[in-house]
Amino acid sequence: MDRQEHLLDITCQEVWRELTNYMEGDVTAELREQIAQHLSMCAHCRAVYDGSRNVIQLLGNGKTFELPSGFSRRLYDRLQAKLGSARPEGSVE
């Protein structure tokens, strides 16, 4: 098996399982190289990686915003109405 075949010897599921470790730099050099090579050739895994990275960047940038007063209650009420289910007994308002 040549070097190129060895690098591609990683499945999408293995990439997904190690993606967080990969982004945090917590994988071996060999696994990092395998994942990087896989991401360069697999559009689906690259999309998963890009989406995950974007979420982490958005959550980690420290920018938050206040929701309008009563937003959570209105959202909850609309979801309940849409789902057609009653609130469980003893639920707290």
Coordinates of C-alpha atoms in Angstrom, one line a residue:
M1 CA 0.0 0.0 0.0
D2 CA 1.5 3.3 -1.0
R3 CA 1.3 6.5 1.1
Q4 CA -1.6 8.0 -0.8
E5 CA -3.7 4.8 -0.3
H6 CA -2.9 4.7 3.4
L7 CA -4.1 8.3 3.8
L8 CA -7.4 7.6 2.2
D9 CA -7.9 4.5 4.4
I10 CA -10.3 6.3 6.7
T11 CA -14.1 6.2 6.5
C12 CA -16.5 9.1 6.8
Q13 CA -17.8 7.7 10.1
E14 CA -14.2 7.7 11.5
V15 CA -13.8 11.3 10.4
W16 CA -17.1 12.3 12.0
R17 CA -16.1 10.5 15.2
E18 CA -12.8 12.3 15.4
L19 CA -13.8 15.7 14.1
T20 CA -13.9 17.5 17.4
N21 CA -10.6 16.0 18.4
Y22 CA -9.2 17.1 15.0
M23 CA -10.5 20.6 15.4
E24 CA -8.9 20.8 18.9
G25 CA -5.6 19.4 17.6
D26 CA -6.0 16.4 19.9
V27 CA -5.2 13.6 17.3
T28 CA -1.9 11.9 16.3
A29 CA 0.0 13.4 13.4
E30 CA -0.9 10.4 11.2
L31 CA -4.6 10.7 12.0
R32 CA -4.5 14.5 11.4
E33 CA -3.0 13.9 8.0
Q34 CA -5.5 11.2 7.2
I35 CA -8.5 13.4 8.2
A36 CA -7.0 16.4 6.3
Q37 CA -6.6 14.3 3.2
H38 CA -10.1 12.8 3.5
L39 CA -11.6 16.3 4.0
S40 CA -9.8 17.5 0.8
M41 CA -11.4 14.8 -1.2
C42 CA -14.9 14.3 0.4
A43 CA -17.3 17.1 -0.1
H44 CA -19.8 15.7 2.4
C45 CA -17.3 15.4 5.2
R46 CA -15.9 18.8 4.4
A47 CA -19.4 20.3 4.7
V48 CA -19.8 18.7 8.1
Y49 CA -16.4 20.0 9.2
D50 CA -17.1 23.5 7.9
G51 CA -20.6 23.6 9.5
S52 CA -19.2 22.3 12.9
R53 CA -16.3 24.8 12.7
N54 CA -18.8 27.7 12.0
V55 CA -21.0 26.7 15.0
I56 CA -18.0 26.6 17.3
Q57 CA -16.8 30.0 16.1
L58 CA -20.3 31.5 16.6
L59 CA -20.7 30.1 20.0
G60 CA -17.2 31.0 21.1
N61 CA -17.0 34.6 19.9
G62 CA -18.7 35.8 23.1
K63 CA -21.3 37.9 21.3
T64 CA -24.7 37.3 22.7
F65 CA -27.9 39.2 22.3
E66 CA -31.0 39.7 24.5
L67 CA -34.3 38.3 23.4
P68 CA -37.3 40.5 23.6
S69 CA -39.3 40.3 26.8
G70 CA -41.7 37.4 26.7
F71 CA -40.1 35.8 23.6
S72 CA -39.6 32.5 25.3
R73 CA -43.2 32.3 26.5
R74 CA -44.6 33.3 23.1
L75 CA -42.4 30.7 21.3
Y76 CA -43.4 28.0 23.8
D77 CA -47.1 28.8 23.4
R78 CA -46.9 28.8 19.6
L79 CA -45.1 25.4 19.6
Q80 CA -47.7 24.0 22.0
A81 CA -50.5 25.3 19.7
K82 CA -48.8 23.9 16.6
L83 CA -48.2 20.5 18.1
G84 CA -51.7 20.4 19.5
S85 CA -50.6 19.0 22.8
A86 CA -51.6 20.2 26.3
R87 CA -49.1 21.2 28.9
P88 CA -48.3 18.4 31.3
E89 CA -50.0 18.6 34.6
G90 CA -48.0 20.4 37.2
S91 CA -45.9 22.3 34.7
V92 CA -44.4 25.5 36.0
E93 CA -45.1 28.8 34.2

